[in-house]
Amino acid sequence: MADTARDPPPAHTDFQELEDGEDLFLEPAVIQESGPASLPAEDISANSNGPKQDSLFDDDPEDLFAEATEEVSLDSPEREVLLSDGPSPAITPITPPTSVITPRIGLAHDDMFTHSSFDEIEEEEGGDSFDMHISVSDPEKVGDGMNAYMAYKVTTKTSMSLFKTDEFSVKRRFSDFLGLHSKLASKYLHIGYIVPPAPEKSIVGMTKVKVGKEDQSSNEFVEKRRSALERYLMRTVKHPILLKDPDVLQFLESSELPRAVSTQALSSAGLLRMVNKAADAVNKMTIKMNESDAWFEEKQQHFENLDVQLRKLHASVESLVCHRKELSVNTAQFAKSAAMLGNSEDHTALSRALSQLAEVEEKIDQLHQDQANADFYLFSELLGDYVRLITAVKGVFDHRMKTWQKWQDSQLLLQKKREAEAKLQFTNKPDKLQQAKDEIKELEGKVQQGERDFEQISKTIRKEVSRFEKERVKDFKMIIIKYLESLVQTQQQLIKYWDAFLPEAKAIS
Amino acid sequence: MFHEVGGGGGGGGGGGGGGGVTDLTVRQGANQSAEEGASWLYTFIIGVVGLFVDLPPTMTSSIDESSKEKMRSVSVDLNHDASLLIDIPDALCERDKVKFTVHTKTTLSSFQKPEFSVPRQHEDFIWLHDTLVETEDYAGLIIPPAPPKPDFESPREKMHKLGEGEATMTKDEYTKMKQELEAEYLAVFKKTVQVHEVFLQRLSSHPTLSKDRNFQIFLEYDQDLSVRRKNAKEMFGGFFKNMVKSADEVLISGIKEVDDFFEQEKTFLLDYYSKIKDSTAKAEKMTRAHKNIADDYIHVSATLNSLSADDSTANKKHLEKLADLFEKLRKVEGRVASDQELKLTELLRYYMRDIQAAKDLLYRRARALADYENSNKALDKARLKSKDIPQAEEHQQHCLQKFDKLSESGKKELTSFKGRRVVAFRKNLIEMAELEIKHAKNNVTLLQGCIDQLKNN
């Protein structure tokens, strides 16, 4: 399945598979022949089916200018022409703010020629100009019975020129998200990009919702899912390459989306996926790669360790959530009991104090409930997301191994064919000889391709891992701070409640 | 001074002999090290009010002198009368048995010495309580409730689970969990000492009960109290007595009350008892949930430490700070749990037992009333038959006197009981609120500090 995905998506026929950085960079010469059109630069990336065009547009304008060696104006023919090539249907031309466009375009072309500056651009991303916020909201039940589903409103707010408007929303259902992920995974995973995993399916959870139980647990389930979908989309668009992917843009903007049926668990596609997964697991065990690059070995070990620790932490936090919920329930029960005790008490002042105590405890139980939610949605889900993300990272490393294996296989095959050819030389079979020579020619090409692929994926993974780690640190820091602030709030509320109770207790005479 | 006399267990014991005394064997998991396999021996020496209490580094719970005072506050105003001062300065935990050292200081001439100590077991306290209950003369008094048996079941169970789960934890985590457990043992221990002490102090501050002969024997007799083992007959008798009592309860609730005061009290106490019993149970559950959260924080902190150790990026410092924060938070959470337990749960539990004692007083009085009414009937019958009239008259007078005496002293006792209860509740509720505020403020400081550090980095 990885192999079939290597073919360029049908929409982008004009761009060949990016085998070599130079190839793409030569193309602008060809492109210049097309007529002008007023279009945004973003379509360049929309037409790209691969990794080359990417983070350039996310960068700080100042830095881009500094890098630019060739000034390109807004009406640059190159830019216009790139757009006219097989654009994704969902994207229509928009006029971007010029200040945003010019520096980027200039840089885009220059740096397409050099890998090194490409890397520099990536490293310069401070993320300041990434201005996009996606929210998933308003879950609505559509339909009835077992065919019912939840429709979520996906609202994008952005000032990026990639989009027609500043704010727009569409309705999507869960399988749409899965479909999006599936497409992205098939396009990018095998070439080394860390594609954020989609939220998990839950047959039990969804069935409850379908059946129409409007209770606490199904509401919680929907909220949990809504939040997970939001985080998923945000992570996806934070990835500079994925953001420009036409499928992503279509997902965010297009009002109608073809139904992704192959995401159903029990479909044939689903079964195929399971079979492939099993085959992968077996293959992984049999591939023995000579790792020449210590960096990869180190990183793989690092991610293994990280995986173990994060899972452990996740388990502890889940336990924390559980106990805090328990505390909330127990506090509520105590509050009721204290209220009854207060009623029963015949000393007036003490009776009143006990009733006040009951009220305080009732408020506190709500506080604990809210804190449990913060524990869950901030801390626990963060850890859960990263556990799944690291699985994706490990998958990318596996793909590299497979790429290597493929390369090695073709090398071996070439070897064999060469030997066979040598033997044929001594026989009088000109046809066969010619055939052998042809095959060898083909295989040589394949071997070269294999080597290039391997180098490419290795390079991509290095960049991706570096980006991933930066993002991880940022993500953790931001969310942990939010979580700690939630804890602070809870404690401050506690102070308020007990402060209010204290005079009541003192008033007992 | 608190110190732990360890046989090497519990992270390094303190000083003191550990030699010949039998040891507290704790069920641990299979992975006991040789060191930990040695049994634990705890000696807790609890200072009198005003003595500074010091804890060894291995003990994580801190008792300062003010909180020691607070421990006593279930019953306020005890042990202030210099003529008879009682305390339990020392206790030894051997397996299931706790040996209390009862220390008395007195200016009363009825005692042989002005100051003396005796060792006593829990059963000795029960004996004392039961003899007081069975004393006719005290029928009109609220006999202070007997202290409950020392119950180490909860921490012992936890210890067992900890031993089983040792393999899944880092060494650091395990050590911390063990510390928590030791603190819990310590807490149970302190509670049981306190409750035994308060029992004696209630007796010593009661004008009538403090003069009881058996009480004096309990305090003074320096040999083993042989009666601490109820012989089979007495135990049996005790069992039947309880059975009869419950039958009495039913009978007596139906009796027509002649006195409004007692009628009200009866209604109030019966209702209040069931409510307070319920509240005690619910408060206990709350405390347990707090403790569980503290434990979770230990695990979170430990895993963050592991993550930090593996990390080589800028994240490392963040993780370290975070791990440190959770470690501190769990200590606060643990204190919240134990303070809540002492101020709220223990308060409720104590008064639940006290109310039972008050109810017992009511039952005794009701029985006396029933006796009186029966004696009236007997007198009428005697008059009818013109037989044994003087005995019947005497009997009736006797019953009336008894009943009157019970009513009079009962009223006094119940009134002072209410006062005592209100005062104790007030004190504990105030202290609990103050402690909650203190801990929450502490938490805010810790959290805010960490947030600022993270933001600035």
CSV table of C-alpha atoms in Angstrom, one decimal, chain A residues 305-306 309 312-313 316 319-320 323-324 326-327 330-331 333-334 337-338 340-341 344-347 350 357 361 379 472-473 477 480-481 483-485 487-488 491-492 495 498-499 501-502 505-506 508-509, chain B residues 168 173 268 271-272 275-276 278-279 282-283 285-286 289-290 292-293 296-297 299-300 303 306-307 310 318 322 325 344 418 421-422 425-426 430 432-433 436-437 440-441 443-444 447-448 451 454-455 457:
chain,number,residue,atom,x,y,z
A,305,ASN,CA,12.0,5.7,25.8
A,306,LEU,CA,9.7,8.6,25.3
A,309,GLN,CA,7.5,7.2,29.8
A,312,LYS,CA,3.2,5.6,32.2
A,313,LEU,CA,2.5,9.3,32.8
A,316,SER,CA,-1.0,8.1,36.2
A,319,SER,CA,-5.8,7.6,37.6
A,320,LEU,CA,-5.7,11.2,38.9
A,323,HIS,CA,-9.8,9.9,41.8
A,324,ARG,CA,-10.6,13.6,41.5
A,326,GLU,CA,-14.4,10.3,43.0
A,327,LEU,CA,-13.5,13.2,45.4
A,330,ASN,CA,-17.8,12.0,47.8
A,331,THR,CA,-17.8,15.7,48.6
A,333,GLN,CA,-22.5,13.1,49.3
A,334,PHE,CA,-20.9,14.6,52.4
A,337,SER,CA,-25.2,14.5,54.8
A,338,ALA,CA,-23.9,17.6,56.5
A,340,MET,CA,-29.2,16.7,57.1
A,341,LEU,CA,-27.1,16.9,60.2
A,344,SER,CA,-31.2,17.7,62.9
A,345,GLU,CA,-29.0,19.8,65.2
A,346,ASP,CA,-31.1,21.6,67.8
A,347,HIS,CA,-28.5,24.2,68.8
A,350,LEU,CA,-24.4,25.2,65.3
A,357,LEU,CA,-20.6,23.8,55.8
A,361,GLU,CA,-18.8,21.5,50.4
A,379,PHE,CA,-3.2,17.1,30.8
A,472,ARG,CA,6.4,19.1,21.3
A,473,VAL,CA,8.4,21.3,23.7
A,477,LYS,CA,5.0,24.1,27.9
A,480,ILE,CA,1.2,22.6,31.1
A,481,ILE,CA,1.1,26.3,32.0
A,483,TYR,CA,-3.1,23.3,33.4
A,484,LEU,CA,-1.2,24.7,36.3
A,485,GLU,CA,-3.2,27.9,35.9
A,487,LEU,CA,-5.0,24.3,39.4
A,488,VAL,CA,-4.3,27.8,40.7
A,491,GLN,CA,-7.1,26.7,44.9
A,492,GLN,CA,-8.0,30.4,44.9
A,495,ILE,CA,-9.7,30.0,49.6
A,498,TRP,CA,-13.4,28.8,53.2
A,499,ASP,CA,-12.9,32.4,53.9
A,501,PHE,CA,-17.3,30.0,55.9
A,502,LEU,CA,-14.9,31.0,58.6
A,505,ALA,CA,-18.0,29.0,62.2
A,506,LYS,CA,-16.8,31.7,64.5
A,508,ILE,CA,-21.3,29.7,66.9
A,509,SER,CA,-21.9,30.7,70.4
B,168,THR,CA,6.3,-1.4,38.3
B,173,GLU,CA,8.6,6.3,43.5
B,268,PHE,CA,-33.2,14.7,69.0
B,271,ASP,CA,-32.3,11.4,64.9
B,272,TYR,CA,-28.9,13.1,65.4
B,275,LYS,CA,-27.3,11.6,60.8
B,276,ILE,CA,-23.9,11.9,62.4
B,278,ASP,CA,-23.8,8.9,58.0
B,279,SER,CA,-21.8,12.1,58.0
B,282,LYS,CA,-19.1,10.2,54.1
B,283,ALA,CA,-16.3,12.4,55.5
B,285,LYS,CA,-14.7,8.7,52.0
B,286,MET,CA,-13.8,12.3,51.2
B,289,ALA,CA,-10.2,10.3,47.9
B,290,HIS,CA,-7.8,13.1,48.9
B,292,ASN,CA,-5.6,8.8,46.5
B,293,ILE,CA,-4.9,12.0,44.7
B,296,ASP,CA,-1.3,9.9,42.1
B,297,TYR,CA,0.8,13.0,42.4
B,299,HIS,CA,3.5,8.7,40.4
B,300,VAL,CA,3.2,11.7,38.2
B,303,THR,CA,7.5,9.7,35.8
B,306,SER,CA,12.3,9.8,34.4
B,307,LEU,CA,11.3,11.9,31.4
B,310,ASP,CA,16.0,11.1,29.3
B,318,HIS,CA,10.9,22.3,32.6
B,322,LEU,CA,7.3,20.2,37.1
B,325,LEU,CA,6.2,20.9,41.9
B,344,LEU,CA,-13.8,16.7,60.6
B,418,LYS,CA,-24.7,19.8,74.4
B,421,ARG,CA,-20.5,19.4,71.7
B,422,VAL,CA,-21.1,22.9,70.5
B,425,PHE,CA,-17.7,21.6,66.9
B,426,ARG,CA,-17.0,25.3,66.8
B,430,ILE,CA,-12.8,27.0,62.7
B,432,MET,CA,-10.5,23.1,59.7
B,433,ALA,CA,-11.4,26.2,57.7
B,436,GLU,CA,-7.9,24.6,54.4
B,437,ILE,CA,-7.2,28.2,53.7
B,440,ALA,CA,-4.8,26.4,49.5
B,441,LYS,CA,-2.6,29.5,49.9
B,443,ASN,CA,-0.7,25.5,46.9
B,444,VAL,CA,-1.2,28.8,45.1
B,447,LEU,CA,1.9,26.6,41.6
B,448,GLN,CA,2.4,30.3,40.8
B,451,ILE,CA,4.2,28.9,36.3
B,454,LEU,CA,8.2,28.1,33.2
B,455,LYS,CA,7.1,31.3,31.6
B,457,ASN,CA,12.5,30.2,30.8
